[in-house]
Amino acid sequence: MADEIRAVAAADWAEAAAALHAAGIRWFDWLGAVDEIGREDAIRIMLRAAPEPDADGVRLETRVPRSGGTLASVRAVWAGAAWHEREVADFFGVAFAGGDPRPLLLRPGTAGHPLLRDAVLAARAVRPWPGAKEPGDVVAAGRRRMVPPGVPDPAIWGERTGSPAEPEEIAASVAGGRVRGRR
Amino acid sequence: MTHARIRLVTDRCTSCMICARECPTWCIGISSHTEPLPDSPPGPRQRTHHVLDSFTLDWSLCMYCGICIEECPFDALEWDTEVPRATASAAAMTEELT
Ligand code: SF4
Ligand code: SF4
């Protein structure tokens, strides 16, 4: 038993949602998004609805471009979806036509969208990270140093000279871990 | 088990830094130093181990997610039933657990 996954074109999104509701799949669970950078230049948006809370349902998904993506709002089908759409708009920069345009979690005027994978958590890059130390507090010469998740390899962002790194490069390096020490 | 606070079992901790690196809110601070093992003869091949000096947890940042407890390979962190003590300042919320 599992949800059915139904991929639709972005243009058919609101219509597909309305069709679910009309078919009796009326219980709205959630709506969310994933940044697909590195695989394709897209944000994947998903919503899940089911006939009733504990039943198997349908996961509707679609893709919009990473920058300037727009999707029709489904708040006319499920009023509660507007809350999730506002969250996706804040975190991924996707606009919902006909949705509630107010930011939900970010302050108005906040620059950038923090859940895009190439968003650098700049506050983390400037604050000392307690995990940067090695056991025994040794900082051995030539040892590869650690960076926290959300902060790219300094060679790619921060200490890089010349042209800025491509978003794909930044996104691939923000998982945290060991980076090459500087010569 | 009530998830009221986190306890450090000091003699299990190897100062490996894993919990400090995994903590999403950066609230664990660890200091340790290296000492030679008593049965290892001095010289370039002398074997050493890490000795924990200080293990602090900032309760004002901790969100009780339990990731540190999950990730510790030596079971040196455990849930405990008593809540952290009340303090009059944010700075005093950082507690020494060793
Ligand atoms: S419970 Fe979570 S936030 Fe608190 S110290 Fe452990 S990892 Fe950090
Ligand atoms: S992960 Fe466990 S053994 Fe390693 S430093 Fe943390 S408490 Fe100590």
mmCIF file of C-alpha atoms and ligand atoms in Angstrom:
data_model
loop_
_atom_site.group_PDB
_atom_site.id
_atom_site.type_symbol
_atom_site.label_atom_id
_atom_site.label_comp_id
_atom_site.label_asym_id
_atom_site.label_seq_id
_atom_site.Cartn_x
_atom_site.Cartn_y
_atom_site.Cartn_z
ATOM 1 C CA MET A 1 0.000 0.000 0.000
ATOM 2 C CA ALA A 2 1.418 3.296 -0.977
ATOM 3 C CA ASP A 3 0.523 6.645 -2.329
ATOM 4 C CA GLU A 4 0.060 6.979 -6.041
ATOM 5 C CA ILE A 5 2.533 9.487 -7.481
ATOM 6 C CA ARG A 6 1.072 11.584 -10.242
ATOM 7 C CA ALA A 7 3.375 13.935 -12.173
ATOM 8 C CA VAL A 8 1.702 16.775 -14.008
ATOM 9 C CA ALA A 9 2.881 19.733 -16.074
ATOM 10 C CA ALA A 10 3.081 23.006 -14.153
ATOM 11 C CA ALA A 11 0.331 24.463 -16.335
ATOM 12 C CA ASP A 12 -2.061 21.674 -15.230
ATOM 13 C CA TRP A 13 -1.274 21.910 -11.509
ATOM 14 C CA ALA A 14 -4.369 23.655 -10.145
ATOM 15 C CA GLU A 15 -6.633 21.710 -12.474
ATOM 16 C CA ALA A 16 -5.105 18.392 -11.347
ATOM 17 C CA ALA A 17 -5.610 19.403 -7.707
ATOM 18 C CA ALA A 18 -9.226 20.308 -8.342
ATOM 19 C CA ALA A 19 -9.707 16.959 -10.103
ATOM 20 C CA LEU A 20 -8.383 15.114 -7.019
ATOM 21 C CA HIS A 21 -10.821 16.962 -4.814
ATOM 22 C CA ALA A 22 -13.681 16.273 -7.213
ATOM 23 C CA ALA A 23 -12.768 12.568 -7.181
ATOM 24 C CA GLY A 24 -13.274 12.449 -3.390
ATOM 25 C CA ILE A 25 -9.621 12.859 -2.415
ATOM 26 C CA ARG A 26 -10.460 15.795 -0.212
ATOM 27 C CA TRP A 27 -8.187 15.542 2.775
ATOM 28 C CA PHE A 28 -5.203 17.841 2.193
ATOM 29 C CA ASP A 29 -2.059 16.638 3.940
ATOM 30 C CA TRP A 30 0.828 18.921 2.917
ATOM 31 C CA LEU A 31 2.522 20.797 0.141
ATOM 32 C CA GLY A 32 6.288 21.087 -0.094
ATOM 33 C CA ALA A 33 9.209 21.592 -2.422
ATOM 34 C CA VAL A 34 12.682 20.235 -3.214
ATOM 35 C CA ASP A 35 15.521 22.045 -4.952
ATOM 36 C CA GLU A 36 16.657 19.728 -7.787
ATOM 37 C CA ILE A 37 19.852 21.645 -8.573
ATOM 38 C CA GLY A 38 22.589 19.291 -9.754
ATOM 39 C CA ARG A 39 19.996 17.036 -11.394
ATOM 40 C CA GLU A 40 18.048 19.664 -13.255
ATOM 41 C CA ASP A 41 17.394 23.384 -13.133
ATOM 42 C CA ALA A 42 14.073 22.975 -11.348
ATOM 43 C CA ILE A 43 12.177 23.138 -8.091
ATOM 44 C CA ARG A 44 9.965 20.105 -7.567
ATOM 45 C CA ILE A 45 6.668 20.917 -5.838
ATOM 46 C CA MET A 46 4.587 18.189 -4.282
ATOM 47 C CA LEU A 47 1.278 18.018 -2.573
ATOM 48 C CA ARG A 48 -0.329 15.078 -0.884
ATOM 49 C CA ALA A 49 -4.028 14.495 -0.458
ATOM 50 C CA ALA A 50 -6.003 11.440 0.617
ATOM 51 C CA PRO A 51 -9.633 10.387 0.947
ATOM 52 C CA GLU A 52 -9.210 10.438 4.731
ATOM 53 C CA PRO A 53 -6.352 10.966 7.191
ATOM 54 C CA ASP A 54 -4.967 7.421 7.485
ATOM 55 C CA ALA A 55 -5.734 6.234 3.964
ATOM 56 C CA ASP A 56 -3.357 5.943 1.016
ATOM 57 C CA GLY A 57 -3.584 9.006 -1.123
ATOM 58 C CA VAL A 58 -2.142 10.696 -4.144
ATOM 59 C CA ARG A 59 1.086 12.684 -4.348
ATOM 60 C CA LEU A 60 0.794 15.256 -7.044
ATOM 61 C CA GLU A 61 4.088 16.636 -8.277
ATOM 62 C CA THR A 62 5.334 19.112 -10.807
ATOM 63 C CA ARG A 63 8.452 21.120 -11.634
ATOM 64 C CA VAL A 64 9.010 24.836 -12.102
ATOM 65 C CA PRO A 65 12.245 26.644 -13.079
ATOM 66 C CA ARG A 66 14.622 27.400 -10.177
ATOM 67 C CA SER A 67 14.510 31.081 -10.763
ATOM 68 C CA GLY A 68 11.272 32.921 -11.364
ATOM 69 C CA GLY A 69 9.131 29.777 -11.119
ATOM 70 C CA THR A 70 5.378 30.384 -10.927
ATOM 71 C CA LEU A 71 2.577 27.999 -10.163
ATOM 72 C CA ALA A 72 -1.178 28.483 -9.837
ATOM 73 C CA SER A 73 -2.340 28.446 -6.219
ATOM 74 C CA VAL A 74 -4.557 25.597 -5.026
ATOM 75 C CA ARG A 75 -6.031 27.608 -2.158
ATOM 76 C CA ALA A 76 -9.406 27.671 -3.902
ATOM 77 C CA VAL A 77 -9.417 23.857 -3.568
ATOM 78 C CA TRP A 78 -7.937 23.664 -0.066
ATOM 79 C CA ALA A 79 -7.793 26.948 1.861
ATOM 80 C CA GLY A 80 -5.155 25.479 4.178
ATOM 81 C CA ALA A 81 -2.754 24.966 1.280
ATOM 82 C CA ALA A 82 -2.149 28.721 1.203
ATOM 83 C CA TRP A 83 -0.062 28.413 4.362
ATOM 84 C CA HIS A 84 2.211 25.814 2.733
ATOM 85 C CA GLU A 85 2.428 27.862 -0.438
ATOM 86 C CA ARG A 86 3.605 30.862 1.559
ATOM 87 C CA GLU A 87 6.270 28.707 3.145
ATOM 88 C CA VAL A 88 7.452 27.421 -0.258
ATOM 89 C CA ALA A 89 7.468 30.998 -1.572
ATOM 90 C CA ASP A 90 9.652 32.091 1.368
ATOM 91 C CA PHE A 91 12.056 29.188 1.265
ATOM 92 C CA PHE A 92 12.344 28.438 -2.461
ATOM 93 C CA GLY A 93 11.249 31.647 -4.208
ATOM 94 C CA VAL A 94 8.372 30.056 -6.112
ATOM 95 C CA ALA A 95 5.468 32.465 -6.755
ATOM 96 C CA PHE A 96 1.890 31.199 -6.398
ATOM 97 C CA ALA A 97 -0.492 32.996 -8.735
ATOM 98 C CA GLY A 98 -3.751 33.681 -6.963
ATOM 99 C CA GLY A 99 -2.208 32.684 -3.620
ATOM 100 C CA ASP A 100 -1.601 34.665 -0.452
ATOM 101 C CA PRO A 101 1.419 36.861 -1.271
ATOM 102 C CA ARG A 102 2.408 37.669 2.332
ATOM 103 C CA PRO A 103 5.678 36.174 3.602
ATOM 104 C CA LEU A 104 5.047 33.530 6.249
ATOM 105 C CA LEU A 105 8.344 32.945 8.040
ATOM 106 C CA LEU A 106 10.800 35.448 6.622
ATOM 107 C CA ARG A 107 10.793 39.130 7.416
ATOM 108 C CA PRO A 108 9.478 41.241 4.571
ATOM 109 C CA GLY A 109 12.397 42.326 2.423
ATOM 110 C CA THR A 110 14.644 39.354 3.359
ATOM 111 C CA ALA A 111 17.072 38.708 0.532
ATOM 112 C CA GLY A 112 17.347 35.187 -0.875
ATOM 113 C CA HIS A 113 15.542 31.931 -0.207
ATOM 114 C CA PRO A 114 17.205 29.865 2.508
ATOM 115 C CA LEU A 115 16.247 26.346 1.369
ATOM 116 C CA LEU A 116 17.690 26.716 -2.105
ATOM 117 C CA ARG A 117 20.715 24.439 -2.044
ATOM 118 C CA ASP A 118 23.049 27.164 -3.198
ATOM 119 C CA ALA A 119 21.953 29.502 -0.379
ATOM 120 C CA VAL A 120 24.951 29.952 1.906
ATOM 121 C CA LEU A 121 24.190 30.301 5.604
ATOM 122 C CA ALA A 122 26.442 33.341 5.896
ATOM 123 C CA ALA A 123 25.966 33.718 9.658
ATOM 124 C CA ARG A 124 27.462 30.240 9.987
ATOM 125 C CA ALA A 125 30.425 31.118 7.823
ATOM 126 C CA VAL A 126 31.479 33.979 10.106
ATOM 127 C CA ARG A 127 30.789 32.432 13.514
ATOM 128 C CA PRO A 128 33.326 29.971 14.913
ATOM 129 C CA TRP A 129 31.978 26.434 14.695
ATOM 130 C CA PRO A 130 32.516 24.246 17.781
ATOM 131 C CA GLY A 131 32.935 21.189 15.523
ATOM 132 C CA ALA A 132 35.926 22.660 13.676
ATOM 133 C CA LYS A 133 38.287 21.452 16.406
ATOM 134 C CA GLU A 134 39.916 18.050 16.186
ATOM 135 C CA PRO A 135 39.916 15.686 19.185
ATOM 136 C CA GLY A 136 42.731 16.682 21.499
ATOM 137 C CA ASP A 137 42.373 20.260 20.218
ATOM 138 C CA VAL A 138 45.208 19.628 17.777
ATOM 139 C CA VAL A 139 45.384 21.535 14.545
ATOM 140 C CA ALA A 140 47.995 19.450 12.751
ATOM 141 C CA ALA A 141 49.697 21.033 9.763
ATOM 142 C CA GLY A 142 48.356 19.855 6.430
ATOM 143 C CA ARG A 143 45.319 18.275 7.982
ATOM 144 C CA ARG A 144 42.095 18.726 6.042
ATOM 145 C CA ARG A 145 39.833 21.013 8.004
ATOM 146 C CA MET A 146 36.133 20.601 8.669
ATOM 147 C CA VAL A 147 33.340 22.946 7.619
ATOM 148 C CA PRO A 148 29.815 22.807 9.049
ATOM 149 C CA PRO A 149 26.762 21.929 6.923
ATOM 150 C CA GLY A 150 25.428 25.009 5.138
ATOM 151 C CA VAL A 151 28.873 26.520 4.646
ATOM 152 C CA PRO A 152 30.642 25.712 1.378
ATOM 153 C CA ASP A 153 34.271 24.784 0.947
ATOM 154 C CA PRO A 154 36.134 28.104 1.448
ATOM 155 C CA ALA A 155 37.905 27.504 -1.871
ATOM 156 C CA ILE A 156 34.510 27.779 -3.571
ATOM 157 C CA TRP A 157 32.898 30.485 -1.499
ATOM 158 C CA GLY A 158 34.529 33.005 0.813
ATOM 159 C CA GLU A 159 38.214 32.605 0.008
ATOM 160 C CA ARG A 160 37.700 32.194 -3.708
ATOM 161 C CA THR A 161 39.436 34.690 -5.954
ATOM 162 C CA GLY A 162 38.316 35.525 -9.481
ATOM 163 C CA SER A 163 34.883 34.740 -10.830
ATOM 164 C CA PRO A 164 32.196 33.600 -8.350
ATOM 165 C CA ALA A 165 31.365 29.889 -8.287
ATOM 166 C CA GLU A 166 28.390 28.552 -10.238
ATOM 167 C CA PRO A 167 25.267 27.803 -8.147
ATOM 168 C CA GLU A 168 25.725 24.072 -8.917
ATOM 169 C CA GLU A 169 29.228 24.164 -7.486
ATOM 170 C CA ILE A 170 28.071 25.925 -4.318
ATOM 171 C CA ALA A 171 25.125 23.558 -3.895
ATOM 172 C CA ALA A 172 27.388 20.523 -4.227
ATOM 173 C CA SER A 173 29.742 21.765 -1.516
ATOM 174 C CA VAL A 174 27.394 22.815 1.305
ATOM 175 C CA ALA A 175 26.943 19.364 2.818
ATOM 176 C CA GLY A 176 29.704 19.990 5.374
ATOM 177 C CA GLY A 177 32.697 17.782 6.106
ATOM 178 C CA ARG A 178 36.384 17.897 5.327
ATOM 179 C CA VAL A 179 37.778 20.293 2.793
ATOM 180 C CA ARG A 180 41.329 20.561 1.474
ATOM 181 C CA GLY A 181 43.604 22.691 3.617
ATOM 182 C CA ARG A 182 45.075 25.796 2.045
ATOM 183 C CA ARG A 183 48.663 25.657 0.946
ATOM 184 C CA MET B 1 11.953 8.245 29.583
ATOM 185 C CA THR B 2 11.340 11.964 29.835
ATOM 186 C CA HIS B 3 13.451 14.053 27.505
ATOM 187 C CA ALA B 4 14.120 16.742 30.080
ATOM 188 C CA ARG B 5 17.859 17.178 29.679
ATOM 189 C CA ILE B 6 20.940 15.448 28.367
ATOM 190 C CA ARG B 7 23.479 13.769 30.584
ATOM 191 C CA LEU B 8 27.109 13.058 29.769
ATOM 192 C CA VAL B 9 28.580 9.792 30.973
ATOM 193 C CA THR B 10 32.049 11.257 31.298
ATOM 194 C CA ASP B 11 34.106 8.074 31.364
ATOM 195 C CA ARG B 12 32.546 6.816 28.134
ATOM 196 C CA CYS B 13 33.315 10.006 26.189
ATOM 197 C CA THR B 14 36.358 9.756 23.920
ATOM 198 C CA SER B 15 36.296 13.450 22.892
ATOM 199 C CA CYS B 16 35.701 12.340 19.305
ATOM 200 C CA MET B 17 33.833 15.587 18.459
ATOM 201 C CA ILE B 18 31.065 13.765 16.567
ATOM 202 C CA CYS B 19 28.240 15.185 18.708
ATOM 203 C CA ALA B 20 29.619 18.747 18.444
ATOM 204 C CA ARG B 21 29.746 18.394 14.649
ATOM 205 C CA GLU B 22 26.291 16.869 14.322
ATOM 206 C CA CYS B 23 24.465 19.287 16.646
ATOM 207 C CA PRO B 24 22.356 21.517 14.368
ATOM 208 C CA THR B 25 22.363 24.444 16.804
ATOM 209 C CA TRP B 26 26.090 24.361 17.625
ATOM 210 C CA CYS B 27 25.463 24.211 21.351
ATOM 211 C CA ILE B 28 28.072 21.604 22.342
ATOM 212 C CA GLY B 29 31.604 22.788 23.135
ATOM 213 C CA ILE B 30 34.370 20.275 23.815
ATOM 214 C CA SER B 31 37.958 20.728 24.960
ATOM 215 C CA SER B 32 40.367 17.868 25.239
ATOM 216 C CA HIS B 33 44.069 17.144 25.185
ATOM 217 C CA THR B 34 46.258 14.261 24.138
ATOM 218 C CA GLU B 35 48.123 12.089 26.629
ATOM 219 C CA PRO B 36 50.422 9.131 26.034
ATOM 220 C CA LEU B 37 48.995 5.735 26.954
ATOM 221 C CA PRO B 38 50.709 4.535 30.168
ATOM 222 C CA ASP B 39 51.812 1.199 28.684
ATOM 223 C CA SER B 40 53.204 2.709 25.491
ATOM 224 C CA PRO B 41 56.972 3.383 25.510
ATOM 225 C CA PRO B 42 58.082 6.945 24.688
ATOM 226 C CA GLY B 43 59.392 7.646 21.208
ATOM 227 C CA PRO B 44 58.002 8.447 17.789
ATOM 228 C CA ARG B 45 55.641 5.465 17.892
ATOM 229 C CA GLN B 46 54.247 6.213 21.315
ATOM 230 C CA ARG B 47 50.490 5.711 21.351
ATOM 231 C CA THR B 48 48.224 8.431 22.728
ATOM 232 C CA HIS B 49 44.612 8.950 23.659
ATOM 233 C CA HIS B 50 42.381 11.967 24.118
ATOM 234 C CA VAL B 51 41.453 13.149 27.573
ATOM 235 C CA LEU B 52 38.313 15.218 27.988
ATOM 236 C CA ASP B 53 38.854 18.546 29.765
ATOM 237 C CA SER B 54 35.512 20.230 29.309
ATOM 238 C CA PHE B 55 32.130 19.424 27.776
ATOM 239 C CA THR B 56 29.649 22.300 27.772
ATOM 240 C CA LEU B 57 26.072 22.399 26.580
ATOM 241 C CA ASP B 58 24.265 25.684 26.011
ATOM 242 C CA TRP B 59 20.697 24.987 27.090
ATOM 243 C CA SER B 60 19.554 28.287 25.605
ATOM 244 C CA LEU B 61 20.346 26.920 22.130
ATOM 245 C CA CYS B 62 19.582 23.213 22.582
ATOM 246 C CA MET B 63 16.307 22.179 20.973
ATOM 247 C CA TYR B 64 16.264 18.698 22.511
ATOM 248 C CA CYS B 65 16.334 17.013 19.120
ATOM 249 C CA GLY B 66 18.423 14.126 20.462
ATOM 250 C CA ILE B 67 20.717 13.999 17.431
ATOM 251 C CA CYS B 68 23.799 14.131 19.677
ATOM 252 C CA ILE B 69 22.498 11.153 21.669
ATOM 253 C CA GLU B 70 21.765 9.225 18.466
ATOM 254 C CA GLU B 71 25.124 9.973 16.912
ATOM 255 C CA CYS B 72 27.457 9.314 19.836
ATOM 256 C CA PRO B 73 29.225 6.039 18.935
ATOM 257 C CA PHE B 74 30.119 5.382 22.583
ATOM 258 C CA ASP B 75 26.701 5.913 24.204
ATOM 259 C CA ALA B 76 28.201 8.695 26.283
ATOM 260 C CA LEU B 77 25.094 10.889 26.019
ATOM 261 C CA GLU B 78 21.733 9.953 27.493
ATOM 262 C CA TRP B 79 18.350 11.468 28.137
ATOM 263 C CA ASP B 80 17.787 12.432 31.728
ATOM 264 C CA THR B 81 14.642 13.250 33.647
ATOM 265 C CA GLU B 82 15.504 16.513 35.385
ATOM 266 C CA VAL B 83 15.225 19.798 33.529
ATOM 267 C CA PRO B 84 18.291 22.091 33.357
ATOM 268 C CA ARG B 85 18.471 24.530 36.215
ATOM 269 C CA ALA B 86 16.887 27.966 35.879
ATOM 270 C CA THR B 87 19.296 30.858 35.414
ATOM 271 C CA ALA B 88 19.147 34.646 35.451
ATOM 272 C CA SER B 89 21.203 35.182 32.294
ATOM 273 C CA ALA B 90 21.586 33.612 28.860
ATOM 274 C CA ALA B 91 25.301 33.118 29.451
ATOM 275 C CA ALA B 92 24.613 31.053 32.560
ATOM 276 C CA MET B 93 22.578 28.629 30.461
ATOM 277 C CA THR B 94 25.850 27.129 29.281
ATOM 278 C CA GLU B 95 26.494 24.258 31.642
ATOM 279 C CA GLU B 96 29.615 22.227 32.212
ATOM 280 C CA LEU B 97 28.591 18.554 31.991
ATOM 281 C CA THR B 98 31.902 16.889 32.858
HETATM 282 S S1 SF4 C 1 19.670 17.652 21.608
HETATM 283 FE FE1 SF4 C 1 20.032 18.468 19.540
HETATM 284 S S2 SF4 C 1 20.283 20.676 19.845
HETATM 285 FE FE2 SF4 C 1 20.544 19.712 21.868
HETATM 286 S S3 SF4 C 1 22.748 19.354 22.073
HETATM 287 FE FE3 SF4 C 1 21.868 17.498 21.200
HETATM 288 S S4 SF4 C 1 22.082 17.742 18.984
HETATM 289 FE FE4 SF4 C 1 22.339 19.780 19.910
HETATM 290 S S1 SF4 C 2 30.000 11.857 20.320
HETATM 291 FE FE1 SF4 C 2 30.016 10.883 22.332
HETATM 292 S S2 SF4 C 2 32.146 10.199 22.631
HETATM 293 FE FE2 SF4 C 2 32.151 11.685 20.920
HETATM 294 S S3 SF4 C 2 32.601 13.644 21.931
HETATM 295 FE FE3 SF4 C 2 30.370 13.467 21.840
HETATM 296 S S4 SF4 C 2 29.772 12.542 23.829
HETATM 297 FE FE4 SF4 C 2 31.980 12.245 23.558
#
